[in-house]
PDB file of C-alpha atoms and ligand atoms in Angstrom:
ATOM      1  CA  UNK A 522       7.624   4.491  37.181  1.00  0.00           C
ATOM      2  CA  UNK A 523       8.410   6.746  34.170  1.00  0.00           C
ATOM      3  CA  UNK A 524      11.775   6.325  32.697  1.00  0.00           C
ATOM      4  CA  UNK A 525      14.623   8.756  33.128  1.00  0.00           C
ATOM      5  CA  UNK A 526      17.743   7.289  31.518  1.00  0.00           C
ATOM      6  CA  UNK A 527      21.173   8.666  30.737  1.00  0.00           C
ATOM      7  CA  UNK A 528      21.152  10.634  27.506  1.00  0.00           C
ATOM      8  CA  UNK A 529      22.498   8.663  24.527  1.00  0.00           C
ATOM      9  CA  UNK A 530      23.723  11.660  22.517  1.00  0.00           C
ATOM     10  CA  UNK A 531      27.377  12.429  22.204  1.00  0.00           C
ATOM     11  CA  UNK A 532      27.565  15.905  23.762  1.00  0.00           C
ATOM     12  CA  UNK A 533      30.791  16.920  21.996  1.00  0.00           C
ATOM     13  CA  UNK A 534      29.373  16.262  18.536  1.00  0.00           C
ATOM     14  CA  UNK A 535      26.510  18.648  19.219  1.00  0.00           C
ATOM     15  CA  UNK A 536      28.705  21.470  20.681  1.00  0.00           C
ATOM     16  CA  UNK A 537      28.322  23.674  17.569  1.00  0.00           C
ATOM     17  CA  UNK A 538      24.559  23.561  17.901  1.00  0.00           C
ATOM     18  CA  UNK A 539      23.914  23.134  21.618  1.00  0.00           C
ATOM     19  CA  UNK A 540      26.675  23.726  24.052  1.00  0.00           C
ATOM     20  CA  UNK A 541      27.608  20.982  26.603  1.00  0.00           C
ATOM     21  CA  UNK A 542      26.472  23.037  29.559  1.00  0.00           C
ATOM     22  CA  UNK A 543      23.014  23.678  28.201  1.00  0.00           C
ATOM     23  CA  UNK A 544      22.623  20.115  27.113  1.00  0.00           C
ATOM     24  CA  UNK A 545      23.742  18.742  30.431  1.00  0.00           C
ATOM     25  CA  UNK A 546      21.584  21.081  32.483  1.00  0.00           C
ATOM     26  CA  UNK A 547      18.614  20.639  30.282  1.00  0.00           C
ATOM     27  CA  UNK A 548      18.734  16.896  30.328  1.00  0.00           C
ATOM     28  CA  UNK A 549      20.052  16.115  33.787  1.00  0.00           C
ATOM     29  CA  UNK A 550      18.336  18.773  35.717  1.00  0.00           C
ATOM     30  CA  UNK A 551      15.249  20.091  33.858  1.00  0.00           C
ATOM     31  CA  UNK A 552      14.109  16.877  32.210  1.00  0.00           C
ATOM     32  CA  UNK A 553      14.973  14.824  35.295  1.00  0.00           C
ATOM     33  CA  UNK A 554      13.051  17.213  37.531  1.00  0.00           C
ATOM     34  CA  UNK A 555       9.772  16.844  35.570  1.00  0.00           C
ATOM     35  CA  UNK A 556      10.183  13.009  35.494  1.00  0.00           C
ATOM     36  CA  UNK A 557      10.706  12.745  39.253  1.00  0.00           C
ATOM     37  CA  UNK A 558       7.974  15.194  40.105  1.00  0.00           C
ATOM     38  CA  UNK A 559       5.510  13.380  37.918  1.00  0.00           C
ATOM     39  CA  UNK A 560       6.459  10.058  39.469  1.00  0.00           C
ATOM     40  CA  UNK A 561       6.057  11.466  42.985  1.00  0.00           C
ATOM     41  CA  UNK A 562       2.733  13.127  42.202  1.00  0.00           C
ATOM     42  CA  UNK A 563       1.300   9.935  40.803  1.00  0.00           C
ATOM     43  CA  UNK A 564       2.644   8.017  43.782  1.00  0.00           C
ATOM     44  CA  UNK A 565       1.160  10.557  46.201  1.00  0.00           C
ATOM     45  CA  UNK A 566      -2.117  10.056  44.430  1.00  0.00           C
ATOM     46  CA  UNK A 567      -1.646   6.259  44.702  1.00  0.00           C
ATOM     47  CA  UNK A 568      -2.242   6.200  40.998  1.00  0.00           C
ATOM     48  CA  UNK A 569      -2.148   3.085  38.991  1.00  0.00           C
ATOM     49  CA  UNK A 570       1.294   2.854  37.339  1.00  0.00           C
ATOM     50  CA  UNK A 571      -0.143   0.395  34.709  1.00  0.00           C
ATOM     51  CA  UNK A 572      -1.127   3.432  32.635  1.00  0.00           C
ATOM     52  CA  UNK A 573       1.684   4.804  30.495  1.00  0.00           C
ATOM     53  CA  UNK A 574       2.263   8.635  30.250  1.00  0.00           C
ATOM     54  CA  UNK A 575       0.924   8.900  26.657  1.00  0.00           C
ATOM     55  CA  UNK A 576      -2.201   7.009  27.728  1.00  0.00           C
ATOM     56  CA  UNK A 577      -2.737   9.341  30.667  1.00  0.00           C
ATOM     57  CA  UNK A 578      -2.231  12.398  28.551  1.00  0.00           C
ATOM     58  CA  UNK A 579      -4.815  11.228  25.893  1.00  0.00           C
ATOM     59  CA  UNK A 580      -7.271  10.460  28.759  1.00  0.00           C
ATOM     60  CA  UNK A 581      -6.827  13.199  31.287  1.00  0.00           C
ATOM     61  CA  UNK A 582     -10.235  12.783  32.689  1.00  0.00           C
ATOM     62  CA  UNK A 583      -9.046   9.648  34.548  1.00  0.00           C
ATOM     63  CA  UNK A 584      -6.369  11.681  36.464  1.00  0.00           C
ATOM     64  CA  UNK A 585      -7.304  12.394  40.094  1.00  0.00           C
ATOM     65  CA  UNK A 586      -9.003  15.770  40.537  1.00  0.00           C
ATOM     66  CA  UNK A 587      -6.717  16.611  43.420  1.00  0.00           C
ATOM     67  CA  UNK A 588      -3.484  18.067  42.061  1.00  0.00           C
ATOM     68  CA  UNK A 589      -4.621  17.568  38.436  1.00  0.00           C
ATOM     69  CA  UNK A 590      -3.089  20.856  37.285  1.00  0.00           C
ATOM     70  CA  UNK A 591       0.277  19.884  38.677  1.00  0.00           C
ATOM     71  CA  UNK A 592       0.050  16.486  37.258  1.00  0.00           C
ATOM     72  CA  UNK A 593      -0.700  17.857  33.821  1.00  0.00           C
ATOM     73  CA  UNK A 594       2.111  20.322  34.034  1.00  0.00           C
ATOM     74  CA  UNK A 595       4.762  17.670  34.943  1.00  0.00           C
ATOM     75  CA  UNK A 596       3.262  15.031  32.617  1.00  0.00           C
ATOM     76  CA  UNK A 597       3.530  17.572  29.821  1.00  0.00           C
ATOM     77  CA  UNK A 598       7.058  18.452  30.925  1.00  0.00           C
ATOM     78  CA  UNK A 599       8.035  14.723  30.829  1.00  0.00           C
ATOM     79  CA  UNK A 600       6.453  13.923  27.474  1.00  0.00           C
ATOM     80  CA  UNK A 601       7.575  17.137  25.722  1.00  0.00           C
ATOM     81  CA  UNK A 602      11.148  16.725  26.846  1.00  0.00           C
ATOM     82  CA  UNK A 603      11.172  12.965  26.022  1.00  0.00           C
ATOM     83  CA  UNK A 604      10.164  13.886  22.510  1.00  0.00           C
ATOM     84  CA  UNK A 605      12.652  16.783  22.085  1.00  0.00           C
ATOM     85  CA  UNK A 606      15.594  14.638  23.216  1.00  0.00           C
ATOM     86  CA  UNK A 607      14.455  11.670  21.233  1.00  0.00           C
ATOM     87  CA  UNK A 608      14.185  13.796  18.117  1.00  0.00           C
ATOM     88  CA  UNK A 609      17.830  15.066  18.316  1.00  0.00           C
ATOM     89  CA  UNK A 610      20.573  13.308  16.421  1.00  0.00           C
ATOM     90  CA  UNK A 611      24.269  13.470  16.627  1.00  0.00           C
ATOM     91  CA  UNK A 612      24.654  11.682  13.349  1.00  0.00           C
ATOM     92  CA  UNK A 613      23.648  13.617  10.275  1.00  0.00           C
ATOM     93  CA  UNK A 614      21.011  11.800   8.350  1.00  0.00           C
ATOM     94  CA  UNK A 615      18.777  12.709   5.391  1.00  0.00           C
ATOM     95  CA  UNK A 616      15.018  12.814   5.820  1.00  0.00           C
ATOM     96  CA  UNK A 617      13.420   9.630   4.306  1.00  0.00           C
ATOM     97  CA  UNK A 618      11.914  10.192   0.853  1.00  0.00           C
ATOM     98  CA  UNK A 619       8.424   8.964   2.103  1.00  0.00           C
ATOM     99  CA  UNK A 620       8.504  11.682   4.779  1.00  0.00           C
ATOM    100  CA  UNK A 621       9.516  14.342   2.267  1.00  0.00           C
ATOM    101  CA  UNK A 622       6.598  13.300   0.049  1.00  0.00           C
ATOM    102  CA  UNK A 623       4.284  13.607   3.041  1.00  0.00           C
ATOM    103  CA  UNK A 624       5.645  17.013   3.992  1.00  0.00           C
ATOM    104  CA  UNK A 625       5.283  18.168   0.365  1.00  0.00           C
ATOM    105  CA  UNK A 626       1.663  17.114   0.452  1.00  0.00           C
ATOM    106  CA  UNK A 627       0.965  18.973   3.623  1.00  0.00           C
ATOM    107  CA  UNK A 628       3.192  22.068   3.317  1.00  0.00           C
ATOM    108  CA  UNK A 629       3.971  22.372  -0.481  1.00  0.00           C
ATOM    109  CA  UNK A 630       7.722  21.785   0.049  1.00  0.00           C
ATOM    110  CA  UNK A 631      10.181  20.787   2.801  1.00  0.00           C
ATOM    111  CA  UNK A 632      11.693  24.233   2.610  1.00  0.00           C
ATOM    112  CA  UNK A 633       8.310  25.896   3.226  1.00  0.00           C
ATOM    113  CA  UNK A 634       7.656  23.443   6.128  1.00  0.00           C
ATOM    114  CA  UNK A 635      11.050  24.403   7.629  1.00  0.00           C
ATOM    115  CA  UNK A 636      10.291  28.073   7.274  1.00  0.00           C
ATOM    116  CA  UNK A 637       6.825  27.808   8.778  1.00  0.00           C
ATOM    117  CA  UNK A 638       8.040  25.716  11.702  1.00  0.00           C
ATOM    118  CA  UNK A 639      10.888  28.177  12.555  1.00  0.00           C
ATOM    119  CA  UNK A 640       8.634  31.209  12.103  1.00  0.00           C
ATOM    120  CA  UNK A 641       5.984  29.731  14.413  1.00  0.00           C
ATOM    121  CA  UNK A 642       8.567  28.923  17.025  1.00  0.00           C
ATOM    122  CA  UNK A 643      10.142  32.338  16.730  1.00  0.00           C
ATOM    123  CA  UNK A 644       6.689  33.966  17.346  1.00  0.00           C
ATOM    124  CA  UNK A 645       5.797  31.788  20.318  1.00  0.00           C
ATOM    125  CA  UNK A 646       5.114  34.088  23.234  1.00  0.00           C
ATOM    126  CA  UNK A 647       6.835  33.326  26.449  1.00  0.00           C
ATOM    127  CA  UNK A 648       7.916  29.681  27.213  1.00  0.00           C
ATOM    128  CA  UNK A 649       6.724  26.679  25.308  1.00  0.00           C
ATOM    129  CA  UNK A 650       7.304  24.357  22.332  1.00  0.00           C
ATOM    130  CA  UNK A 651       6.549  24.127  18.663  1.00  0.00           C
ATOM    131  CA  UNK A 652       5.302  20.842  17.445  1.00  0.00           C
ATOM    132  CA  UNK A 653       4.745  18.970  14.247  1.00  0.00           C
ATOM    133  CA  UNK A 654       1.520  17.012  14.981  1.00  0.00           C
ATOM    134  CA  UNK A 655      -0.881  14.665  13.388  1.00  0.00           C
ATOM    135  CA  UNK A 656      -4.569  15.440  13.646  1.00  0.00           C
ATOM    136  CA  UNK A 657      -7.391  12.937  13.724  1.00  0.00           C
ATOM    137  CA  UNK A 658      -7.234  12.566   9.978  1.00  0.00           C
ATOM    138  CA  UNK A 659      -3.434  11.987   9.906  1.00  0.00           C
ATOM    139  CA  UNK A 660      -2.979  15.452   8.397  1.00  0.00           C
ATOM    140  CA  UNK A 661       0.160  17.167   9.535  1.00  0.00           C
ATOM    141  CA  UNK A 662       0.040  20.566  11.256  1.00  0.00           C
ATOM    142  CA  UNK A 663       2.418  22.792  13.082  1.00  0.00           C
ATOM    143  CA  UNK A 664       1.183  24.011  16.498  1.00  0.00           C
ATOM    144  CA  UNK A 665       2.592  26.033  19.423  1.00  0.00           C
ATOM    145  CA  UNK A 666       1.974  25.062  23.039  1.00  0.00           C
ATOM    146  CA  UNK A 667       2.824  27.342  25.962  1.00  0.00           C
ATOM    147  CA  UNK A 668       4.562  26.191  29.150  1.00  0.00           C
ATOM    148  CA  UNK A 669       4.230  22.416  29.463  1.00  0.00           C
ATOM    149  CA  UNK A 670       0.973  21.925  27.559  1.00  0.00           C
ATOM    150  CA  UNK A 671       1.256  18.985  25.227  1.00  0.00           C
ATOM    151  CA  UNK A 672      -0.656  18.382  21.995  1.00  0.00           C
ATOM    152  CA  UNK A 673      -2.034  15.055  23.437  1.00  0.00           C
ATOM    153  CA  UNK A 674      -4.319  17.277  25.671  1.00  0.00           C
ATOM    154  CA  UNK A 675      -5.944  18.717  22.491  1.00  0.00           C
ATOM    155  CA  UNK A 676      -6.359  15.564  20.525  1.00  0.00           C
ATOM    156  CA  UNK A 677      -3.168  15.756  18.435  1.00  0.00           C
ATOM    157  CA  UNK A 678      -0.295  13.408  18.244  1.00  0.00           C
ATOM    158  CA  UNK A 679       3.114  15.160  18.406  1.00  0.00           C
ATOM    159  CA  UNK A 680       5.876  13.614  16.176  1.00  0.00           C
ATOM    160  CA  UNK A 681       8.478  16.380  16.355  1.00  0.00           C
ATOM    161  CA  UNK A 682       9.268  19.232  18.659  1.00  0.00           C
ATOM    162  CA  UNK A 683      11.698  21.943  19.368  1.00  0.00           C
ATOM    163  CA  UNK A 684      11.816  23.245  22.916  1.00  0.00           C
ATOM    164  CA  UNK A 685      11.801  27.033  22.936  1.00  0.00           C
ATOM    165  CA  UNK A 686      12.043  27.617  26.715  1.00  0.00           C
ATOM    166  CA  UNK A 687      14.997  29.951  27.202  1.00  0.00           C
ATOM    167  CA  UNK A 688      16.815  27.245  29.149  1.00  0.00           C
ATOM    168  CA  UNK A 689      17.172  25.426  25.849  1.00  0.00           C
ATOM    169  CA  UNK A 690      19.300  28.061  24.240  1.00  0.00           C
ATOM    170  CA  UNK A 691      20.091  31.169  26.257  1.00  0.00           C
ATOM    171  CA  UNK A 692      23.665  30.329  27.365  1.00  0.00           C
ATOM    172  CA  UNK A 693      24.796  30.028  23.826  1.00  0.00           C
ATOM    173  CA  UNK A 694      22.393  32.184  21.769  1.00  0.00           C
ATOM    174  CA  UNK A 695      21.196  34.723  24.322  1.00  0.00           C
ATOM    175  CA  UNK A 696      18.201  36.491  22.683  1.00  0.00           C
ATOM    176  CA  UNK A 697      18.793  35.078  19.209  1.00  0.00           C
ATOM    177  CA  UNK A 698      16.105  32.295  19.343  1.00  0.00           C
ATOM    178  CA  UNK A 699      15.836  32.222  15.569  1.00  0.00           C
ATOM    179  CA  UNK A 700      19.507  31.198  15.195  1.00  0.00           C
ATOM    180  CA  UNK A 701      19.057  28.389  17.718  1.00  0.00           C
ATOM    181  CA  UNK A 702      15.989  27.246  15.858  1.00  0.00           C
ATOM    182  CA  UNK A 703      17.689  27.211  12.397  1.00  0.00           C
ATOM    183  CA  UNK A 704      20.635  25.297  13.915  1.00  0.00           C
ATOM    184  CA  UNK A 705      18.707  22.779  15.964  1.00  0.00           C
ATOM    185  CA  UNK A 706      16.427  22.076  12.983  1.00  0.00           C
ATOM    186  CA  UNK A 707      19.486  20.589  11.307  1.00  0.00           C
ATOM    187  CA  UNK A 708      19.954  17.948  13.991  1.00  0.00           C
ATOM    188  CA  UNK A 709      16.417  16.637  13.971  1.00  0.00           C
ATOM    189  CA  UNK A 710      16.418  12.970  13.186  1.00  0.00           C
ATOM    190  CA  UNK A 711      13.667  12.807  10.525  1.00  0.00           C
ATOM    191  CA  UNK A 712      13.873   9.038  10.356  1.00  0.00           C
ATOM    192  CA  UNK A 713      12.474   9.006  13.940  1.00  0.00           C
ATOM    193  CA  UNK A 714       9.895  11.609  12.966  1.00  0.00           C
ATOM    194  CA  UNK A 715       8.655   9.458  10.193  1.00  0.00           C
ATOM    195  CA  UNK A 716       8.790   6.304  12.454  1.00  0.00           C
ATOM    196  CA  UNK A 717       6.379   8.111  14.852  1.00  0.00           C
ATOM    197  CA  UNK A 718       4.102   9.055  12.015  1.00  0.00           C
ATOM    198  CA  UNK A 719       3.902   5.413  10.809  1.00  0.00           C
ATOM    199  CA  UNK A 720       3.353   4.167  14.402  1.00  0.00           C
ATOM    200  CA  UNK A 721       0.455   6.542  14.967  1.00  0.00           C
ATOM    201  CA  UNK A 722      -1.114   6.526  11.560  1.00  0.00           C
ATOM    202  CA  UNK A 723      -4.787   5.692  12.002  1.00  0.00           C
ATOM    203  CA  UNK A 724      -6.098   2.161  11.037  1.00  0.00           C
ATOM    204  CA  UNK A 725      -8.349   3.761   8.410  1.00  0.00           C
ATOM    205  CA  UNK A 726      -5.584   5.205   6.307  1.00  0.00           C
ATOM    206  CA  UNK A 727      -3.206   2.293   6.730  1.00  0.00           C
TER     207      UNK A 727
HETATM  208 FE1  LIG B1159      13.111  22.283  28.276  1.00  0.00          FE
END
C-alpha cells in the first residue's frame, strides 16, 4: 500500500505563507484522496504491490489497460503531492553551496532560476504543477505539467515542485497566484532538493 502519513510540518509556523485551513484541507483531504484512490484502483486491478509508485510511473506500460487513465491520474496525484509536501520546510535553511553551483551552471544564477520558475508557474494554464526536473543527462530544466501529469511519464525526474492548483492558495491569495508562488518559494527545503538530485544522478556522471 502507498503511504499516507500525518504531515510533519508545523502548521502554525507556515501560517504567513500557507494558512492552516488550506494546508489542512490540501494534505488531509486532497492528498489523502489521491493516495486512497490509487490504492483502491491498484487493488481492484489485483496489481502487484511489490512495485513502488515511482517505478510504476517510469514504466507505465506495465499498468493494466483497464482503468489506465484513472490510475495515471491518481498515481500522478499521489507522487506530485508527495513531492510538494516533502519539499516544504517550516525551518528556514539556506540552499547548499553545491546546489547553488549547479543552479548557476544551468540557469546562470539562482535569482534567474527563481524568476524563471515563478514565471513559468504563473503562466501555467488551468490546474497543474511547475517542476524542477533532471533530464536523462542530469541537466536541470523547469517544466509545467497540467492536471496530475507527472514528469516521470515523460522521462524526467522531478526534484522540486510547487502545486499551482487553486486549492493550494485560493483561500489566502485569491487570484494572486504570483504572490503565493513568491512566498512558497521561500519555504522550499533546498537541502532536500539537492538530496534528490544526488540520489538520481546517473551512474555515468557520478
Ligand atoms: Fe494539490
